[in-house]
Coordinates of C-alpha atoms in Angstrom, one line a residue:
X2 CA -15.6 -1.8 -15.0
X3 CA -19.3 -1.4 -13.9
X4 CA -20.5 1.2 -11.8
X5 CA -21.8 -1.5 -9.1
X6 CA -17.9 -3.0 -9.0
X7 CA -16.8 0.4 -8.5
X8 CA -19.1 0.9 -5.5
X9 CA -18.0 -2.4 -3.9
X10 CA -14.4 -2.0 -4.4
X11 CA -14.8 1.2 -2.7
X12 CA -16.6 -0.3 0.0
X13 CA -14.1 -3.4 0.6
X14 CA -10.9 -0.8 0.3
X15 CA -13.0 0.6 2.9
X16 CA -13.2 -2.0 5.2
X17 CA -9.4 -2.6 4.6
X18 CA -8.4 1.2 5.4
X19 CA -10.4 1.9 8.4
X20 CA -9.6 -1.3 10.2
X21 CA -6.1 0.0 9.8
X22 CA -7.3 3.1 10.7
X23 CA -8.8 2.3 13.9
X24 CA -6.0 -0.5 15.2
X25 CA -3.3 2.8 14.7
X26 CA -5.6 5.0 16.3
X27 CA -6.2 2.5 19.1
X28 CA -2.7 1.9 19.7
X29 CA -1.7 5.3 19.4
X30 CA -4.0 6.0 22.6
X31 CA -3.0 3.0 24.6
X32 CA 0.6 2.8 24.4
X33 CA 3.2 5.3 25.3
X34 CA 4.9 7.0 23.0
X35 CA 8.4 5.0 22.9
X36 CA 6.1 1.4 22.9
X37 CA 3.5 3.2 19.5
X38 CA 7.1 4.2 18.2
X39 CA 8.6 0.7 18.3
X40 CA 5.0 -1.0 16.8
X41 CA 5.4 1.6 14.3
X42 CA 8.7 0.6 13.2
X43 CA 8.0 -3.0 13.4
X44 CA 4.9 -2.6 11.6
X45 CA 6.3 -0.7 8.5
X46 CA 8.8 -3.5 8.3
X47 CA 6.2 -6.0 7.9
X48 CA 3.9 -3.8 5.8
X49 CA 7.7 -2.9 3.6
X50 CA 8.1 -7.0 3.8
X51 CA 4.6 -7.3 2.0
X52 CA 4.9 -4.6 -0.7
X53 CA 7.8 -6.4 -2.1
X54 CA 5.9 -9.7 -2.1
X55 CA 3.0 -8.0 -4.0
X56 CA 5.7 -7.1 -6.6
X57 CA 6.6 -10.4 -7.4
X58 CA 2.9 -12.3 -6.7
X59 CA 0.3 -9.3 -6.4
X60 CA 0.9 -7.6 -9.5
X61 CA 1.8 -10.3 -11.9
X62 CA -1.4 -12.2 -10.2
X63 CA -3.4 -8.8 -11.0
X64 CA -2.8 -8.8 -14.4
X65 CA -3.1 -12.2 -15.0
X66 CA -6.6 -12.9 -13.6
X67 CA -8.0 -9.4 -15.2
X68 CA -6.4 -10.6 -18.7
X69 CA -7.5 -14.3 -18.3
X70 CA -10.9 -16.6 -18.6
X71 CA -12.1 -17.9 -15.2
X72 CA -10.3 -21.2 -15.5
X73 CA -7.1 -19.1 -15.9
X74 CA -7.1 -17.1 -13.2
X75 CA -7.7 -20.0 -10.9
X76 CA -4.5 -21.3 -11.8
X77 CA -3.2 -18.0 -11.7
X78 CA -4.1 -17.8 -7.9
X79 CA -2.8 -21.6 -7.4
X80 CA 0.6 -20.5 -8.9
X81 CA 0.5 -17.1 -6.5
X82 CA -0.1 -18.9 -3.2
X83 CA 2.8 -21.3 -4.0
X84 CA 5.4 -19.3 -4.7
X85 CA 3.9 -17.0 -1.5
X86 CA 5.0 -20.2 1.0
X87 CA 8.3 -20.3 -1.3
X88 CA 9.1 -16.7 -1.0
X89 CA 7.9 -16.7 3.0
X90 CA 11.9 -18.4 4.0
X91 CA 13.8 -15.0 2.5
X92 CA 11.2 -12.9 4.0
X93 CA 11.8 -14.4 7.1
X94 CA 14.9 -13.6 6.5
X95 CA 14.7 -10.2 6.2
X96 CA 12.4 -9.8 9.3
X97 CA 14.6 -11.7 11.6
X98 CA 17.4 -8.9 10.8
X99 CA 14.9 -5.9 11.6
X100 CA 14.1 -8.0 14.8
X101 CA 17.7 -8.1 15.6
X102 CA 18.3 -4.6 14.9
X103 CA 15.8 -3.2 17.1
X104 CA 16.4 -5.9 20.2
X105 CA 12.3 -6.9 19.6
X106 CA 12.7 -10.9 19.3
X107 CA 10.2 -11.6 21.0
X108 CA 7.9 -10.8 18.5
X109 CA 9.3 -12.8 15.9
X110 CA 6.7 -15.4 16.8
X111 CA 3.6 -13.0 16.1
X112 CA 5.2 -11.0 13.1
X113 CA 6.3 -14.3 11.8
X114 CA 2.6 -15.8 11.7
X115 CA 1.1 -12.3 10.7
X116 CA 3.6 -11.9 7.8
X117 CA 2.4 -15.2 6.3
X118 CA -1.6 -15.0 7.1
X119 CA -1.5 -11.5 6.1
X120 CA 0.4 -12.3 2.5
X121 CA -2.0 -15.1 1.7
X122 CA -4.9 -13.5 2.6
X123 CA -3.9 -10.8 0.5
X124 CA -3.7 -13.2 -2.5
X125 CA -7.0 -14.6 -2.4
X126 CA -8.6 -10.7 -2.1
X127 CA -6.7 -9.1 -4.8
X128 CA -7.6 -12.6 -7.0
X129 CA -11.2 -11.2 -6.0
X130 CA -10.8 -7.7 -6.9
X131 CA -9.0 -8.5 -10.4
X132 CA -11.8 -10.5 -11.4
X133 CA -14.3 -7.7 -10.8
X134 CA -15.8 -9.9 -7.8
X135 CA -15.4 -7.0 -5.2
X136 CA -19.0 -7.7 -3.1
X137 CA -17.7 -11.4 -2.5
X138 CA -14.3 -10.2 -0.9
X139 CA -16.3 -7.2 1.7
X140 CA -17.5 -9.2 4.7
X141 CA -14.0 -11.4 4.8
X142 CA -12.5 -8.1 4.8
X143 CA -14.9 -7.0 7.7
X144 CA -13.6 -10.0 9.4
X145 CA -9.6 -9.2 9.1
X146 CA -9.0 -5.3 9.4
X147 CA -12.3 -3.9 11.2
X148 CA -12.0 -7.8 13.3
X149 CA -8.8 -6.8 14.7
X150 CA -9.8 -3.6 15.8
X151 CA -12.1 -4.6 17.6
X152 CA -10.4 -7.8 19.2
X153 CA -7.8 -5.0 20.3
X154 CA -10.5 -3.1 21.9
X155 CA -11.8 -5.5 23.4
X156 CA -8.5 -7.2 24.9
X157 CA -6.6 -4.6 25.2
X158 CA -2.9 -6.7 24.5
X159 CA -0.4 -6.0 26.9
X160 CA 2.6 -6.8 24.8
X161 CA 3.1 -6.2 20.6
X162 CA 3.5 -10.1 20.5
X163 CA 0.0 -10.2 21.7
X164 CA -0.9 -7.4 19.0
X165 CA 0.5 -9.1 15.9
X166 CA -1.0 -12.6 16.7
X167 CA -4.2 -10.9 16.5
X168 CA -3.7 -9.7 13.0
X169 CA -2.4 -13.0 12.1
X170 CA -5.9 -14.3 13.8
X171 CA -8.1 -12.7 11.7
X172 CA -6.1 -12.7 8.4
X173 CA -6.2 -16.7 8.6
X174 CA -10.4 -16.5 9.5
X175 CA -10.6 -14.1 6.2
X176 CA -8.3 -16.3 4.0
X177 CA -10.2 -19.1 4.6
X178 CA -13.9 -17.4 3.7
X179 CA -12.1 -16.1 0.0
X180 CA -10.1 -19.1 -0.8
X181 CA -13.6 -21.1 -0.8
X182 CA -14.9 -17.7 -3.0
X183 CA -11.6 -17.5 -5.5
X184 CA -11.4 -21.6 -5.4
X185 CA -7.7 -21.5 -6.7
X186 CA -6.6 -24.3 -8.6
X187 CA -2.8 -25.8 -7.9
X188 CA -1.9 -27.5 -11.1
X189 CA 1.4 -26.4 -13.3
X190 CA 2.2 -24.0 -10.2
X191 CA 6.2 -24.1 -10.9
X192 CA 6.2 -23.9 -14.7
X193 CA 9.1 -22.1 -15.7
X194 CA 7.2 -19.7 -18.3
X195 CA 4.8 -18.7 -15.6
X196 CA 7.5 -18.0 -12.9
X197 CA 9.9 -16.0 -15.6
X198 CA 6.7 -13.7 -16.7
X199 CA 6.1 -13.1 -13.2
X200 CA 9.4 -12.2 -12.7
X201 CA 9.5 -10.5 -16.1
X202 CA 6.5 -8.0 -15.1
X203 CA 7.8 -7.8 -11.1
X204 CA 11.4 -7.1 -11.3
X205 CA 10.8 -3.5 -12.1
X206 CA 8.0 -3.0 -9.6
X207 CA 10.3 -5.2 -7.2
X208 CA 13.3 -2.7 -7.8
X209 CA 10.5 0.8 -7.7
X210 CA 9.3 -1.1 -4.0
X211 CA 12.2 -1.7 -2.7
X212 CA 13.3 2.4 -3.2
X213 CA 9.5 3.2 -1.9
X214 CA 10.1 0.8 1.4
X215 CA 13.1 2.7 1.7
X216 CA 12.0 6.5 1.5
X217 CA 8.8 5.2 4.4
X218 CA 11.7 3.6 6.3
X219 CA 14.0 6.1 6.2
X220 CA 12.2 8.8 8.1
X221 CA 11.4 6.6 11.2
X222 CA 15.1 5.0 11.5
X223 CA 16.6 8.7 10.5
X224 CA 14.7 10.0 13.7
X225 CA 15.1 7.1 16.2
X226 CA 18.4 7.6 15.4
X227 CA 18.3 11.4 16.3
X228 CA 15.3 11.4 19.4
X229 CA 14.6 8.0 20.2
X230 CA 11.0 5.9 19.6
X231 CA 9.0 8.5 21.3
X232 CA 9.7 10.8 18.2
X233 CA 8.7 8.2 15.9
X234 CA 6.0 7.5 17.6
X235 CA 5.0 11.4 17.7
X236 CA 5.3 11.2 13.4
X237 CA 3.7 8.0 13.0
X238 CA 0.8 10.0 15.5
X239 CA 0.5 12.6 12.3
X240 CA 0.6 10.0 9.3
X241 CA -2.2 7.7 10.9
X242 CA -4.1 10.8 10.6
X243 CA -4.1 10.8 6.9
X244 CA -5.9 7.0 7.0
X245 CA -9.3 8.3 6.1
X246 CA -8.4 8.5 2.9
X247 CA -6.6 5.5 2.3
X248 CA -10.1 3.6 1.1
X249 CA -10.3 6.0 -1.9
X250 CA -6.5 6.0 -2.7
X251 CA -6.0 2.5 -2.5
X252 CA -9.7 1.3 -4.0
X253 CA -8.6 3.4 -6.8
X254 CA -5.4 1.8 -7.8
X255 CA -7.0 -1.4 -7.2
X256 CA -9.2 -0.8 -9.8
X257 CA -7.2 1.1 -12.1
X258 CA -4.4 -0.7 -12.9
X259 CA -7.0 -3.9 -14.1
X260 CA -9.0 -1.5 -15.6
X261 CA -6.3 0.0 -17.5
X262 CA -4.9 -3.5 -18.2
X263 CA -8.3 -4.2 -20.1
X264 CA -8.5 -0.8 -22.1
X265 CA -4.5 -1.1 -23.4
X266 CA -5.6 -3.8 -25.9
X267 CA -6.8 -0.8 -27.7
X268 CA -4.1 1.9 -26.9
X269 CA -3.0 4.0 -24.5
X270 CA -5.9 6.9 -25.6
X271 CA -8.7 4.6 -24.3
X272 CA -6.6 3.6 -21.2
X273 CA -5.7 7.6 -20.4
X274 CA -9.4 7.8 -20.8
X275 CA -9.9 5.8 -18.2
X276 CA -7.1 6.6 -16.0
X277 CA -8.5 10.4 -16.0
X278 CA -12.2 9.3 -15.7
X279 CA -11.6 7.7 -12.6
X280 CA -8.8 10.0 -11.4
X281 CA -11.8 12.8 -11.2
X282 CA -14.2 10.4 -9.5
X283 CA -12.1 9.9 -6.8
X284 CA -10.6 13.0 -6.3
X285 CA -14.0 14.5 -5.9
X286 CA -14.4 11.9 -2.8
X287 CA -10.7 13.1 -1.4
X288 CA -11.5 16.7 -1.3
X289 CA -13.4 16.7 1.8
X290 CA -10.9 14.7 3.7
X291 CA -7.9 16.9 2.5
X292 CA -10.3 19.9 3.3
X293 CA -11.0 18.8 7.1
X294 CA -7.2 18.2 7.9
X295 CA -6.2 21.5 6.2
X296 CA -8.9 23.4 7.9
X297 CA -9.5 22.3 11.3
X298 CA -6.1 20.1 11.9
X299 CA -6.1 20.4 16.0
X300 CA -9.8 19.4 16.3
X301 CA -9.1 16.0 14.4
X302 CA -5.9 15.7 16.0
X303 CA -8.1 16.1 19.6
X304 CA -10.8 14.0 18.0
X305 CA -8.4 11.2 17.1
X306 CA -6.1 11.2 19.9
X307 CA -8.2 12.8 23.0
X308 CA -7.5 16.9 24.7
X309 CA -5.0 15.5 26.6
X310 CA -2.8 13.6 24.3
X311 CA 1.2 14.5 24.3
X312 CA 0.8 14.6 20.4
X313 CA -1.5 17.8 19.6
X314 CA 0.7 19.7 19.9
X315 CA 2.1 18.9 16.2
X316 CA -1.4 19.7 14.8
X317 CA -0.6 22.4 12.7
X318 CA 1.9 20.1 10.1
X319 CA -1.3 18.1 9.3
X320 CA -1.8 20.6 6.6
X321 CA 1.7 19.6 5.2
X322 CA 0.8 16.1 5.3
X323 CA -2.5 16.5 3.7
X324 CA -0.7 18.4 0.8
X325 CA 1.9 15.7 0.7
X326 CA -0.9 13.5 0.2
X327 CA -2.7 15.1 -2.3
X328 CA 0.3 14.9 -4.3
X329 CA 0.8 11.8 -3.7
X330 CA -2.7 11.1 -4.9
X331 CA -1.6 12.3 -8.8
X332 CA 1.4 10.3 -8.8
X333 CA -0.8 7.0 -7.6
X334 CA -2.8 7.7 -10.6
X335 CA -0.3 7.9 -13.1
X336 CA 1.6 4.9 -11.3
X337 CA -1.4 2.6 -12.0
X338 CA -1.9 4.0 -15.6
X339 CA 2.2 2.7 -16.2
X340 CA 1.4 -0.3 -14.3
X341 CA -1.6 -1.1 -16.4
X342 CA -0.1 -0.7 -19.8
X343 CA 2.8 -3.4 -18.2
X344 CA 5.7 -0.7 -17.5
X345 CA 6.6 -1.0 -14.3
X346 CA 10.2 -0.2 -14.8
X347 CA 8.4 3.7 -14.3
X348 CA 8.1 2.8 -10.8
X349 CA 11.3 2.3 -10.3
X350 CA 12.8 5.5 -11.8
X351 CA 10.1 7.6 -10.1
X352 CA 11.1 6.5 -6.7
X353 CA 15.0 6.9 -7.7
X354 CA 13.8 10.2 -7.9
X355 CA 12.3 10.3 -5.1
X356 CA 14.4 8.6 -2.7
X357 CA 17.6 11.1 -3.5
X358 CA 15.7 14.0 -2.3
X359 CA 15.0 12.8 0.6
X360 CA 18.2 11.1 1.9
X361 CA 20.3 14.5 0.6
X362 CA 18.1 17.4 1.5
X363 CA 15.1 15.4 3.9
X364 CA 18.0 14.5 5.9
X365 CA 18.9 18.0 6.3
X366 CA 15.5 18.8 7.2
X367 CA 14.9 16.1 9.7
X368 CA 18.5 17.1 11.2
X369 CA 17.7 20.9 11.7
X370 CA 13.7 20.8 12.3
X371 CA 12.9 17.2 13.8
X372 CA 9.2 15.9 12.9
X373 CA 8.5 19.4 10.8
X374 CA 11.3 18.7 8.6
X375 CA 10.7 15.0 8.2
X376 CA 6.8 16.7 6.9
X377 CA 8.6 19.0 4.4
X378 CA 11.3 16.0 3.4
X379 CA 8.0 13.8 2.7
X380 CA 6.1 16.7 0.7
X381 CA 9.4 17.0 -1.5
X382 CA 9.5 13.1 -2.0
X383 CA 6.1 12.8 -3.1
X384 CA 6.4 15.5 -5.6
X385 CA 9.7 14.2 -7.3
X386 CA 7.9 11.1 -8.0
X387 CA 4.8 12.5 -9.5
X388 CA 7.1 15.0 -12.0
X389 CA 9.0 11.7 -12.3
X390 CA 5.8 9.9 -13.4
X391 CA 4.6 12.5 -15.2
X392 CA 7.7 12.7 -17.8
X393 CA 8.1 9.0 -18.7
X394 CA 4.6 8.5 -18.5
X395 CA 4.0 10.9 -21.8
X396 CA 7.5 9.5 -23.3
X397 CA 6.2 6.0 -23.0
X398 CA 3.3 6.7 -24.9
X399 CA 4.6 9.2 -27.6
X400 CA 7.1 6.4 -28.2
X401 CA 4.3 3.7 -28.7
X402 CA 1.6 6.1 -30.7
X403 CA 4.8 6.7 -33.3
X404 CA 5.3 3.2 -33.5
X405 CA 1.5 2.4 -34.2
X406 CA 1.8 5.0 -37.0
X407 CA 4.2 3.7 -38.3
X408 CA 3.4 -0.2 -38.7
X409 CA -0.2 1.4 -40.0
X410 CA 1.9 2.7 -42.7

């Protein structure tokens, strides 16, 4: 990938991560503590809602368009936003029964519009990003995430219904602007060969997402259960923190896993290559954000949430989540290396790994120590998925350099 696509991935991750940034922040300082617990747990059921969708439409799309010609890829993106307003009813589904669990129907209007803009739009941006057309999808961007923090600032929404129609506002305003860029074309958008392949490449990332939705669940349910929102609200307070450096995480396993899609047709040496060249690039741009909450944690903490906010007083366990991060950071890498070379079924057995440890002994913690433990239950997680990663990663690709010998022979 060119140095220039780099950059503007970067910046449009950017974009993306700091509009999230800000509308958590924002909320976080407007609402009490048991209303910024109950968006939080509405919210990760949306955001959990649209991970599993990108397993069965983002990450078959992603490959697709980064493998394809031009022509290709537009049908690529046809056949994605079709089967999105197919898979839309089970969602639906899913979302009505969080709703119902948590006595919040009368959002199901907002979420319900949100979930479906936000999907779409999502689409048409990584269609963008997998054709190395980063610049075209930055000011769209602009438009959804930094647009709805500022349409929050500026209204100030008395109610979450209020909150989610504006996402839903401004990921319809952005959808439009990249489907005009991506220009998707709608012809053979059922074939059954296309739909089995997607299904063939997103059942194991499916499977993996559904275990990761469940260990960033778990925490928040696991401790309304135990304090009530306010304490989710309290942790939520301490991961929003770690948001400034969701533009380099994410822009790098946007680019990555295309990338390393492109370099496989040679082998996995050239596609390590370029898993570890831009593993360093990026890490160099993390440091200084996992330096500033390790090192000064109550001043961000104050700087984030004001000298008066119920919430600073957990500003210490920001170096926990910085480190959990950081962790987290090695095992996103080798996650997009397996997902380049088409093995997601990684994903799945990493998070396996992951999810145990927390439900047996993150439990414990989060019984016992509250919001410290469920830091130390999310730090153990993360690093049972990266040793996870790490092992079938370098058995996958012993296993292929022996066959490659072999056939040479």
């Amino acid at each position: 990938m060119p140095k220039d696509e780099a950059l503007w991935s970067l910046v449009d991750q950017g974009a993306v991560s700091v509009g999230n940034f800000l509308t958590a922040v924002i909320l976080a300082r407007t609402l009490s503590a048991t209303q910024f617990g109950a968006f939080s747990l509405l919210f990760l059921a949306l955001f959990s809602i649209n991970t599993l969708h990108q397993s069965l439409v983002i990450y078959p799309l992603t490959l697709a368009v980064a493998q394809d010609s031009e022509a290709g890829g537009r049908q690529s993106t046809g056949r994605a936003i079709a089967h999105t307003g197919i898979l839309w009813l089970p969602w639906l589904l899913i979302l009505s029964a969080v709703l119902l669990a948590l006595h919040r129907l009368d959002v199901m209007a907002g979420m319900t519009v949100a979930m479906l803009a936000w999907q779409l739009q999502e689409v048409a941006r990584r269609a963008l990003l997998a054709s190395a057309r980063a610049r075209a999808a930055i000011l769209p961007d602009v438009i959804s995430y930094i647009g709805q923090a500022a349409i929050l600032i500026a209204l100030r929404p008395h109610t979450l219904n209020q909150v989610f129609l504006c996402i839903a506002a401004t990921s319809a305003a952005a959808l439009a602007w990249q489907l005009v860029v991506c220009r998707p074309a709608f012809t053979g958008i059922f074939h059954p060969e296309h739909t089995a392949q997607a299904w063939r490449l997103g059942k194991y990332s499916l499977a993996a997402n559904i275990l990761t939705m469940a260990m960033l669940q778990f925490p928040g349910w696991l401790l309304r259960s135990l304090g009530g929102l306010a304490v989710v609200g309290a942790y939520q307070a301490l991961a929003n923190l770690m948001g400034i450096a969701n533009p380099i995480i994410f822009s790098m396993s946007n680019m990555l896993i295309p990338s390393i899609a492109r370099a496989s047709r040679t082998g996995p040496q050239q596609a390590r290559r370029v898993m570890v060249r831009y593993g360093l690039r990026f890490g160099y741009l993390l440091l200084p954000c996992f330096l500033i909450l390790a090192l000064f944690p109550h001043i961000v903490m104050t700087l984030a949430y004001g000298s008066h906010s119920p919430y600073l007083g957990l500003a210490p366990l920001l170096r926990i989540i910085a480190f959990t991060f950081a962790v987290q950071y090695f095992a996103t890498i080798v996650g997009a290396y397996e997902g380049g070379m088409s093995r997601p079924r990684s994903y799945m057995y990493s998070q396996v790994a992951g999810l145990i440890l927390l439900i047996t002994l993150g439990s414990l913690l989060m019984r016992l120590y509250g919001v410290t433990g469920a830091a130390y239950a999310g730090l153990i997680a993360a690093s049972a998925r990266l040793v996870t990663f790490v092992s079938l990663s370098r058995s996958a690709d012993l296993a292929l350099e022996r066959q490659t010998v072999a056939a040479a022979s």
